[in-house]
Amino acid sequence: MHFELKTNQKKVLQSTSRFTILSAGRRFGKSTIGLLYLLNGDLIPGGRYWFLGPTYRQTRLIAWHLLKGMFRNQPVKMNETNLSVTLPNEAEVRLVGADRPDNLRGSFLNRVVLDEIAYIKPGTFEEVIFPMLGTTKPPGRALFTGTPNGMGPFKKYFDYGNDPNNKDWGSFHFTTLEGGYVPADEVARAKEYLDPRTFSQEYLGTFENYGGQLYYTFKQTPHTADLKHNPNLPIWITADFNKEPMVWEIAQIHDKRLNIIDEIYIRYSAKTHIAVAEFLKRYGNVTNKLVYVTGDASNNYESHRDYTTDYIIIRDALMEKGFRVVVQVPKRNPNINNRINIVCSLLTNGRLTISPKCKQLIDDLNQVESDNKGGKNKEDPARTHSSDALDYLVWRLFSREFFKQTIKQI
Ligand SMILES: Nc1ncnc2c1ncn2[C@@H]1O[C@H](COP(=O)(O)OP(=O)(O)OP(=O)(O)O)[C@@H](O)[C@H]1O
Ligand SMILES: [Mg+2]
């Protein structure tokens, strides 16, 4: 394995700070730099050198192959269980996962890399790692590397490093392109498909604030417009089966663009057959009788909700009125973060338009915020249902395209 360092990688390795921070875009070469940092210079007899990642599994996946490659044909002992390499002078290089940070206590360290620091449990460095660096002579050093994820502790370390008063700390920031391992056209493609905030975080290595409006790319103009039902196209129904309220969004797809043309909203004690009746009142006489139905996962074991029968009610009632019905429902609801990113990306790229009739949906897109635990804030009981319905439809229609076209390299 041959490692010819690119200029920007060299700058990080040449850092003289005791604590060095590298915030960089995806595929910059962060993990590789991390390993080279550990092996840089002499490894002192009996010294300990750790490459620490968020979990044991992930760390093994990221770095074990690479580490073994770096020591190929050298007189070292490799231990596949410990993920360690022991040199003839008893210096040990080891991969470690921070699954349970407290289990890591009880050792000293000469040098450590905290890879993917944004995903390592907060406090791991201060409470567990830092004391281990204090008992060696000279005191141990650390490199923190990662692509940012929101505004957590990684941002704090990065800011320390940029403050000239903190003599021990030094920060570096590079974009994916500045790494030199991902071609410009691949980055341009990612920019086209990702929402701007995610693109900036992942490819420019910036710290983005994910608070506030979740569907942050939504703007009344240009994303709302009077949309008429197109009689030649099939209809999509996407449903959120909450009972108070129940919301369905009615959509059509035109030239790869998604138009949300209407909304059925039942505020209190909603029953699925009432929503079906409302749908038939509005669309019972359309000429194109093909209807696709999607929505909430049919059977969500975690919350013991089961909507199987609701989908059957819809299917049978519509078929009775001469519709052809295709029900396409996911087994599990998709991850919230991923589905919101796809909605935001469609909005940015002018592929999602919403009729002003969809009042609940527009309120959701304007108002829904994060609960800071990876979900939507549900304090207002009226909110989140219509945007959930939209998410499910968008996920069904565009997630494959999104993943295929963008993050090939992950
Ligand atoms: N010095 C180098 N010499 C040769 N190849 C390199 C070097 N540095 C990085 N690479 C290659 O670039 C790619 C990305 O490297 P690496 O996995 O270190 O990046 P990363 O920033 O940690 O990526 P991720 O964001 O996925 O964690 C890998 O295929 C790696 O082999
Ligand atoms: Mg990496």
Short mmCIF file of C-alpha atoms and ligand atoms in Angstrom, two decimals:
data_model
loop_
_atom_site.label_atom_id
_atom_site.label_comp_id
_atom_site.label_asym_id
_atom_site.label_seq_id
_atom_site.Cartn_x
_atom_site.Cartn_y
_atom_site.Cartn_z
CA MET A 1 0.00 0.00 0.00
CA HIS A 2 1.52 3.27 -1.08
CA PHE A 3 0.64 6.51 0.70
CA GLU A 4 1.66 9.58 -1.12
CA LEU A 5 0.23 12.41 0.94
CA LYS A 6 -1.63 15.24 -0.74
CA THR A 7 -0.59 18.76 0.27
CA ASN A 8 -3.55 19.34 2.59
CA GLN A 9 -3.08 15.98 4.31
CA LYS A 10 0.58 16.88 4.91
CA LYS A 11 -0.45 20.13 6.62
CA VAL A 12 -2.44 18.17 9.19
CA LEU A 13 0.37 15.70 9.83
CA GLN A 14 2.83 18.53 10.34
CA SER A 15 0.69 20.15 13.04
CA THR A 16 2.72 20.85 16.17
CA SER A 17 -0.33 21.36 18.42
CA ARG A 18 -0.87 18.91 21.21
CA PHE A 19 -4.53 18.68 20.19
CA THR A 20 -5.20 18.91 16.48
CA ILE A 21 -8.70 19.16 14.99
CA LEU A 22 -9.50 18.28 11.40
CA SER A 23 -12.98 19.09 10.15
CA ALA A 24 -13.34 18.00 6.54
CA GLY A 25 -15.88 16.85 3.96
CA ARG A 26 -16.65 13.23 3.24
CA ARG A 27 -13.85 11.20 1.65
CA PHE A 28 -11.24 13.89 2.29
CA GLY A 29 -8.89 11.20 3.58
CA LYS A 30 -9.55 11.80 7.29
CA SER A 31 -9.32 8.20 8.49
CA THR A 32 -6.18 7.57 6.48
CA ILE A 33 -4.59 10.68 7.95
CA GLY A 34 -5.62 9.46 11.39
CA LEU A 35 -3.71 6.21 11.02
CA LEU A 36 -0.70 7.96 9.57
CA TYR A 37 -0.75 10.39 12.52
CA LEU A 38 -0.54 7.45 14.92
CA LEU A 39 2.40 5.93 13.07
CA ASN A 40 4.14 9.24 12.40
CA GLY A 41 7.68 9.35 13.84
CA ASP A 42 9.06 6.83 16.32
CA LEU A 43 6.73 4.65 18.33
CA ILE A 44 8.39 4.54 21.72
CA PRO A 45 9.09 1.16 23.42
CA GLY A 46 5.97 -0.04 25.21
CA GLY A 47 4.03 3.00 23.98
CA ARG A 48 0.28 2.89 23.35
CA TYR A 49 -1.36 4.33 20.28
CA TRP A 50 -5.14 4.22 19.79
CA PHE A 51 -7.40 4.83 16.85
CA LEU A 52 -10.78 5.40 18.47
CA GLY A 53 -14.06 5.40 16.51
CA PRO A 54 -17.73 5.62 17.55
CA THR A 55 -18.15 1.82 17.77
CA TYR A 56 -15.88 -1.23 17.68
CA ARG A 57 -17.67 -2.55 14.59
CA GLN A 58 -17.46 0.69 12.68
CA THR A 59 -13.84 1.24 13.62
CA ARG A 60 -12.88 -2.25 12.47
CA LEU A 61 -14.67 -1.60 9.20
CA ILE A 62 -13.01 1.77 8.66
CA ALA A 63 -9.47 1.07 9.70
CA TRP A 64 -8.44 -2.56 10.30
CA HIS A 65 -7.77 -3.41 6.68
CA LEU A 66 -5.90 -0.16 6.23
CA LEU A 67 -3.82 -0.65 9.38
CA LYS A 68 -2.87 -4.20 8.45
CA GLY A 69 -1.86 -2.94 5.01
CA MET A 70 0.44 -0.38 6.56
CA PHE A 71 2.32 -3.10 8.46
CA ARG A 72 2.38 -5.74 5.71
CA ASN A 73 5.66 -7.69 5.60
CA GLN A 74 6.92 -6.15 8.82
CA PRO A 75 8.00 -8.10 11.91
CA VAL A 76 4.92 -7.27 14.00
CA LYS A 77 2.30 -9.32 15.84
CA MET A 78 -1.27 -8.76 14.65
CA ASN A 79 -4.19 -9.68 16.87
CA GLU A 80 -7.50 -9.93 15.00
CA THR A 81 -9.60 -10.01 18.19
CA ASN A 82 -8.04 -7.01 19.87
CA LEU A 83 -7.52 -5.26 16.55
CA SER A 84 -3.99 -4.56 17.70
CA VAL A 85 -0.54 -4.53 16.14
CA THR A 86 2.45 -5.01 18.47
CA LEU A 87 5.86 -3.90 17.30
CA PRO A 88 9.14 -5.61 18.27
CA ASN A 89 9.74 -2.85 20.87
CA GLU A 90 6.34 -3.71 22.44
CA ALA A 91 4.73 -0.49 21.23
CA GLU A 92 1.06 -1.27 20.56
CA VAL A 93 -1.20 0.30 17.93
CA ARG A 94 -4.82 -0.55 18.52
CA LEU A 95 -8.28 0.13 17.11
CA VAL A 96 -10.85 0.87 19.77
CA GLY A 97 -14.61 1.51 19.72
CA ALA A 98 -16.26 4.00 22.06
CA ASP A 99 -19.45 1.88 22.43
CA ARG A 100 -19.01 1.98 26.22
CA PRO A 101 -16.48 4.72 26.92
CA ASP A 102 -16.08 3.78 30.59
CA ASN A 103 -14.67 0.39 29.61
CA LEU A 104 -11.73 2.20 28.07
CA ARG A 105 -10.47 3.59 31.38
CA GLY A 106 -7.36 2.20 32.99
CA SER A 107 -4.64 2.64 30.40
CA PHE A 108 -2.17 5.31 29.46
CA LEU A 109 -1.85 6.68 25.94
CA ASN A 110 0.96 8.27 23.97
CA ARG A 111 -1.12 9.24 20.96
CA VAL A 112 -4.78 8.91 20.07
CA VAL A 113 -7.00 9.62 17.11
CA LEU A 114 -10.70 10.25 17.64
CA ASP A 115 -12.12 9.46 14.21
CA GLU A 116 -15.69 10.54 13.36
CA ILE A 117 -15.61 12.64 16.52
CA ALA A 118 -19.07 14.09 15.77
CA TYR A 119 -20.53 10.62 16.40
CA ILE A 120 -18.53 9.77 19.54
CA LYS A 121 -20.48 10.06 22.77
CA PRO A 122 -20.03 13.57 24.24
CA GLY A 123 -17.69 13.62 27.23
CA THR A 124 -15.59 10.64 26.05
CA PHE A 125 -12.57 12.82 25.45
CA GLU A 126 -12.79 14.91 28.62
CA GLU A 127 -13.70 12.14 31.06
CA VAL A 128 -11.94 9.10 29.68
CA ILE A 129 -9.27 9.93 27.11
CA PHE A 130 -7.75 13.17 28.38
CA PRO A 131 -6.66 11.72 31.76
CA MET A 132 -4.98 8.82 29.93
CA LEU A 133 -2.82 11.27 27.98
CA GLY A 134 -1.58 13.02 31.14
CA THR A 135 0.67 10.33 32.62
CA THR A 136 3.09 9.83 29.73
CA LYS A 137 6.29 11.80 29.13
CA PRO A 138 6.07 13.85 27.01
CA PRO A 139 2.29 14.24 27.53
CA GLY A 140 0.18 12.36 25.00
CA ARG A 141 -1.24 14.03 21.90
CA ALA A 142 -4.58 13.74 20.13
CA LEU A 143 -6.02 14.23 16.67
CA PHE A 144 -9.78 14.72 16.28
CA THR A 145 -11.09 14.08 12.78
CA GLY A 146 -14.54 14.04 11.29
CA THR A 147 -17.22 15.48 9.08
CA PRO A 148 -19.47 17.72 11.20
CA ASN A 149 -22.91 16.63 12.31
CA GLY A 150 -24.90 19.63 13.52
CA MET A 151 -23.49 21.88 16.23
CA GLY A 152 -22.39 19.37 18.92
CA PRO A 153 -19.07 19.11 20.85
CA PHE A 154 -17.06 18.72 17.63
CA LYS A 155 -17.84 22.39 16.93
CA LYS A 156 -16.57 23.29 20.42
CA TYR A 157 -13.21 21.54 19.81
CA PHE A 158 -12.97 23.12 16.39
CA ASP A 159 -13.57 26.60 17.86
CA TYR A 160 -10.94 26.00 20.58
CA GLY A 161 -8.44 25.18 17.89
CA ASN A 162 -9.21 28.37 16.01
CA ASP A 163 -8.73 30.54 19.10
CA PRO A 164 -5.08 31.71 19.23
CA ASN A 165 -5.32 31.90 23.06
CA ASN A 166 -5.50 28.12 23.23
CA LYS A 167 -1.85 27.40 22.54
CA ASP A 168 -2.26 23.64 22.82
CA TRP A 169 -4.98 23.47 20.18
CA GLY A 170 -4.93 23.85 16.40
CA SER A 171 -7.76 23.43 13.87
CA PHE A 172 -7.81 22.63 10.17
CA HIS A 173 -10.74 22.76 7.80
CA PHE A 174 -10.93 21.33 4.28
CA THR A 175 -13.65 20.51 1.77
CA THR A 176 -14.04 17.13 0.06
CA LEU A 177 -12.59 18.60 -3.14
CA GLU A 178 -9.53 19.90 -1.30
CA GLY A 179 -8.75 16.31 -0.34
CA GLY A 180 -8.19 15.42 -3.96
CA TYR A 181 -9.74 11.93 -3.81
CA VAL A 182 -13.25 12.74 -5.12
CA PRO A 183 -13.55 14.17 -8.64
CA ALA A 184 -15.25 17.55 -9.12
CA ASP A 185 -18.08 16.14 -11.24
CA GLU A 186 -19.01 13.72 -8.47
CA VAL A 187 -19.21 16.58 -5.97
CA ALA A 188 -21.28 18.62 -8.45
CA ARG A 189 -23.69 15.69 -8.75
CA ALA A 190 -24.05 15.50 -4.98
CA LYS A 191 -24.81 19.22 -4.88
CA GLU A 192 -27.59 18.75 -7.38
CA TYR A 193 -29.36 16.06 -5.39
CA LEU A 194 -28.67 16.88 -1.75
CA ASP A 195 -30.43 19.68 0.07
CA PRO A 196 -28.07 22.66 0.51
CA ARG A 197 -27.52 22.26 4.23
CA THR A 198 -26.65 18.59 4.00
CA PHE A 199 -24.41 19.23 1.00
CA SER A 200 -22.53 21.93 2.86
CA GLN A 201 -22.07 19.75 5.92
CA GLU A 202 -21.05 16.59 4.09
CA TYR A 203 -18.96 17.99 1.24
CA LEU A 204 -17.80 21.38 2.52
CA GLY A 205 -17.27 20.18 6.09
CA THR A 206 -19.22 23.07 7.65
CA PHE A 207 -21.06 23.13 10.98
CA GLU A 208 -24.75 23.51 10.16
CA ASN A 209 -27.55 24.44 12.51
CA TYR A 210 -30.33 21.89 12.24
CA GLY A 211 -32.60 23.69 14.71
CA GLY A 212 -35.68 25.62 13.61
CA GLN A 213 -37.84 24.80 10.60
CA LEU A 214 -37.18 21.20 9.55
CA TYR A 215 -38.34 21.71 5.94
CA TYR A 216 -36.10 24.72 5.72
CA THR A 217 -36.02 24.93 1.93
CA PHE A 218 -39.80 25.42 1.72
CA LYS A 219 -40.94 28.90 0.65
CA GLN A 220 -44.51 29.95 -0.20
CA THR A 221 -43.07 31.27 -3.47
CA PRO A 222 -42.14 29.38 -5.60
CA HIS A 223 -43.34 26.17 -3.93
CA THR A 224 -47.09 26.79 -3.90
CA ALA A 225 -49.19 27.23 -7.03
CA ASP A 226 -52.77 26.59 -8.15
CA LEU A 227 -52.68 23.05 -9.42
CA LYS A 228 -55.55 21.47 -11.30
CA HIS A 229 -56.26 17.75 -11.32
CA ASN A 230 -54.93 16.38 -14.60
CA PRO A 231 -57.57 13.95 -15.93
CA ASN A 232 -55.03 11.92 -17.90
CA LEU A 233 -52.77 11.07 -15.00
CA PRO A 234 -53.22 8.57 -12.19
CA ILE A 235 -53.75 9.81 -8.65
CA TRP A 236 -51.56 9.08 -5.63
CA ILE A 237 -53.08 9.03 -2.16
CA THR A 238 -50.73 9.20 0.80
CA ALA A 239 -52.23 8.78 4.24
CA ASP A 240 -51.36 9.42 7.84
CA PHE A 241 -53.80 7.36 9.90
CA ASN A 242 -53.76 9.36 13.06
CA LYS A 243 -57.37 9.67 14.28
CA GLU A 244 -57.32 13.28 15.50
CA PRO A 245 -56.64 14.50 12.88
CA MET A 246 -56.43 12.14 9.90
CA VAL A 247 -54.77 13.67 6.84
CA TRP A 248 -54.47 12.44 3.29
CA GLU A 249 -52.53 14.26 0.63
CA ILE A 250 -53.61 13.80 -2.99
CA ALA A 251 -50.87 13.97 -5.61
CA GLN A 252 -50.02 13.53 -9.27
CA ILE A 253 -46.67 13.13 -10.98
CA HIS A 254 -45.99 15.21 -14.03
CA ASP A 255 -42.64 15.10 -15.87
CA LYS A 256 -40.80 13.75 -12.80
CA ARG A 257 -42.30 16.57 -10.75
CA LEU A 258 -44.52 15.88 -7.82
CA ASN A 259 -47.68 18.00 -7.53
CA ILE A 260 -49.66 17.85 -4.31
CA ILE A 261 -53.04 18.89 -5.66
CA ASP A 262 -55.41 18.43 -2.72
CA GLU A 263 -55.77 17.48 0.92
CA ILE A 264 -58.38 15.56 2.90
CA TYR A 265 -58.38 16.59 6.52
CA ILE A 266 -60.63 15.18 9.22
CA ARG A 267 -60.08 16.93 12.52
CA TYR A 268 -61.87 14.75 15.10
CA SER A 269 -62.59 11.02 15.54
CA ALA A 270 -61.53 10.25 12.00
CA LYS A 271 -62.50 6.95 10.43
CA THR A 272 -60.87 5.68 7.27
CA HIS A 273 -64.22 5.11 5.49
CA ILE A 274 -65.12 8.79 6.03
CA ALA A 275 -61.92 9.88 4.30
CA VAL A 276 -62.67 7.45 1.45
CA ALA A 277 -66.15 8.94 1.07
CA GLU A 278 -64.64 12.43 0.87
CA PHE A 279 -62.17 11.25 -1.75
CA LEU A 280 -64.99 9.74 -3.84
CA LYS A 281 -67.01 12.93 -3.56
CA ARG A 282 -64.14 14.88 -5.08
CA TYR A 283 -62.62 12.34 -7.48
CA GLY A 284 -65.22 9.60 -7.96
CA ASN A 285 -65.91 10.60 -11.56
CA VAL A 286 -62.38 11.07 -12.91
CA THR A 287 -61.56 9.43 -16.23
CA ASN A 288 -58.20 7.92 -15.29
CA LYS A 289 -59.26 5.37 -12.71
CA LEU A 290 -55.78 4.30 -11.59
CA VAL A 291 -55.02 5.13 -7.96
CA TYR A 292 -51.83 4.42 -6.04
CA VAL A 293 -52.07 4.33 -2.27
CA THR A 294 -49.20 4.73 0.16
CA GLY A 295 -48.64 6.16 3.64
CA ASP A 296 -47.85 5.11 7.14
CA ALA A 297 -46.11 1.73 7.40
CA SER A 298 -48.75 -0.96 7.40
CA ASN A 299 -47.52 -2.57 10.53
CA ASN A 300 -45.28 -0.80 12.95
CA TYR A 301 -44.44 -3.40 15.58
CA GLU A 302 -42.56 -0.94 17.73
CA SER A 303 -45.62 1.14 18.50
CA HIS A 304 -48.10 -1.72 18.02
CA ARG A 305 -49.97 0.19 15.37
CA ASP A 306 -51.44 -1.87 12.58
CA TYR A 307 -52.98 -0.13 9.58
CA THR A 308 -53.35 -3.21 7.40
CA THR A 309 -57.13 -3.09 7.64
CA ASP A 310 -57.22 0.64 6.81
CA TYR A 311 -55.47 -0.02 3.51
CA ILE A 312 -57.89 -2.85 2.76
CA ILE A 313 -60.87 -0.56 3.45
CA ILE A 314 -59.48 2.02 1.03
CA ARG A 315 -58.69 -0.56 -1.63
CA ASP A 316 -62.07 -2.29 -1.51
CA ALA A 317 -64.12 0.92 -1.39
CA LEU A 318 -62.31 2.39 -4.38
CA MET A 319 -62.45 -0.84 -6.40
CA GLU A 320 -66.18 -0.96 -5.84
CA LYS A 321 -66.43 2.42 -7.58
CA GLY A 322 -64.48 1.20 -10.60
CA PHE A 323 -60.93 2.25 -9.64
CA ARG A 324 -57.84 0.17 -10.22
CA VAL A 325 -55.96 0.37 -6.92
CA VAL A 326 -52.29 -0.29 -6.27
CA VAL A 327 -51.33 -0.24 -2.58
CA GLN A 328 -47.61 0.30 -1.97
CA VAL A 329 -46.84 0.61 1.69
CA PRO A 330 -43.45 0.25 3.36
CA LYS A 331 -42.98 -2.38 6.08
CA ARG A 332 -41.34 0.16 8.32
CA ASN A 333 -41.52 3.93 8.34
CA PRO A 334 -38.36 5.40 6.86
CA ASN A 335 -35.84 7.32 8.97
CA ILE A 336 -37.11 10.86 9.56
CA ASN A 337 -33.85 12.62 8.80
CA ASN A 338 -33.47 10.86 5.44
CA ARG A 339 -37.02 11.47 4.29
CA ILE A 340 -36.91 15.16 5.24
CA ASN A 341 -33.65 15.58 3.37
CA ILE A 342 -35.25 14.18 0.23
CA VAL A 343 -38.26 16.53 0.52
CA CYS A 344 -35.89 19.49 1.01
CA SER A 345 -33.85 18.40 -1.97
CA LEU A 346 -36.96 18.13 -4.22
CA LEU A 347 -38.04 21.62 -3.14
CA THR A 348 -34.60 23.07 -3.89
CA ASN A 349 -34.59 21.47 -7.30
CA GLY A 350 -38.06 22.72 -8.24
CA ARG A 351 -39.57 19.23 -8.35
CA LEU A 352 -42.25 19.60 -5.67
CA THR A 353 -45.20 22.01 -5.87
CA ILE A 354 -48.11 22.27 -3.46
CA SER A 355 -51.60 23.60 -4.02
CA PRO A 356 -52.79 26.30 -1.58
CA LYS A 357 -55.70 23.91 -0.89
CA CYS A 358 -53.27 21.83 1.20
CA LYS A 359 -53.45 24.11 4.21
CA GLN A 360 -52.31 21.58 6.78
CA LEU A 361 -49.35 20.56 4.70
CA ILE A 362 -48.27 24.15 4.15
CA ASP A 363 -48.56 24.83 7.89
CA ASP A 364 -46.44 21.76 8.57
CA LEU A 365 -43.74 22.71 6.08
CA ASN A 366 -43.57 26.20 7.59
CA GLN A 367 -43.79 25.25 11.23
CA VAL A 368 -42.60 21.73 12.03
CA GLU A 369 -39.42 21.78 14.09
CA SER A 370 -37.08 19.15 15.47
CA ASP A 371 -37.65 17.64 18.93
CA ASN A 372 -33.85 17.54 19.28
CA LYS A 373 -34.02 13.78 19.69
CA GLY A 374 -34.03 12.94 16.02
CA GLY A 375 -37.78 13.31 15.55
CA LYS A 376 -40.41 15.94 14.82
CA ASN A 377 -41.63 18.15 17.63
CA LYS A 378 -45.18 16.98 18.37
CA GLU A 379 -46.15 19.51 21.04
CA ASP A 380 -48.83 20.94 18.75
CA PRO A 381 -51.17 17.97 18.11
CA ALA A 382 -52.27 19.41 14.77
CA ARG A 383 -48.78 19.35 13.36
CA THR A 384 -46.55 16.71 11.72
CA HIS A 385 -49.31 14.46 10.26
CA SER A 386 -49.58 15.98 6.80
CA SER A 387 -45.82 16.34 6.39
CA ASP A 388 -45.46 12.71 7.53
CA ALA A 389 -47.89 11.76 4.75
CA LEU A 390 -45.82 13.76 2.26
CA ASP A 391 -42.59 12.17 3.52
CA TYR A 392 -43.95 8.67 2.95
CA LEU A 393 -44.94 9.45 -0.61
CA VAL A 394 -41.65 11.17 -1.41
CA TRP A 395 -39.75 8.26 0.12
CA ARG A 396 -41.73 5.77 -1.96
CA LEU A 397 -41.13 7.71 -5.17
CA PHE A 398 -37.65 9.17 -4.88
CA SER A 399 -35.49 7.51 -2.22
CA ARG A 400 -33.91 5.02 -4.60
CA GLU A 401 -33.03 7.72 -7.08
CA PHE A 402 -31.67 9.90 -4.28
CA PHE A 403 -29.35 7.27 -2.86
CA LYS A 404 -28.24 5.96 -6.23
CA GLN A 405 -27.35 9.34 -7.65
CA THR A 406 -25.66 10.93 -4.70
CA ILE A 407 -23.76 9.04 -2.08
CA LYS A 408 -22.35 6.25 -4.20
CA GLN A 409 -19.11 6.26 -2.29
CA ILE A 410 -20.42 5.93 1.25
N1 LIG B 1 -2.62 9.28 1.34
C1 LIG B 1 -3.41 8.51 0.61
N2 LIG B 1 -2.90 7.72 -0.36
C2 LIG B 1 -3.70 6.96 -1.12
N3 LIG B 1 -5.05 6.92 -1.01
C3 LIG B 1 -5.61 7.69 -0.07
C4 LIG B 1 -4.85 8.52 0.80
N4 LIG B 1 -5.68 9.18 1.62
C5 LIG B 1 -6.92 8.78 1.29
N5 LIG B 1 -6.89 7.90 0.29
C6 LIG B 1 -8.05 7.24 -0.34
O1 LIG B 1 -9.16 8.14 -0.38
C7 LIG B 1 -10.35 7.50 0.03
C8 LIG B 1 -10.92 8.20 1.24
O2 LIG B 1 -10.04 8.07 2.32
P1 LIG B 1 -10.53 7.96 3.83
O3 LIG B 1 -11.40 6.78 4.04
O4 LIG B 1 -9.33 8.11 4.67
O5 LIG B 1 -11.40 9.29 3.86
P2 LIG B 1 -12.41 9.80 4.96
O6 LIG B 1 -12.36 11.29 4.90
O7 LIG B 1 -12.12 9.16 6.26
O8 LIG B 1 -13.78 9.28 4.36
P3 LIG B 1 -15.21 9.16 5.11
O9 LIG B 1 -15.80 10.53 5.05
O10 LIG B 1 -15.97 8.19 4.28
O11 LIG B 1 -14.94 8.68 6.51
C9 LIG B 1 -10.00 6.05 0.32
O12 LIG B 1 -10.37 5.28 -0.80
C10 LIG B 1 -8.50 6.07 0.54
O13 LIG B 1 -7.92 4.87 0.15
MG MG B 2 -13.36 8.07 7.56
#
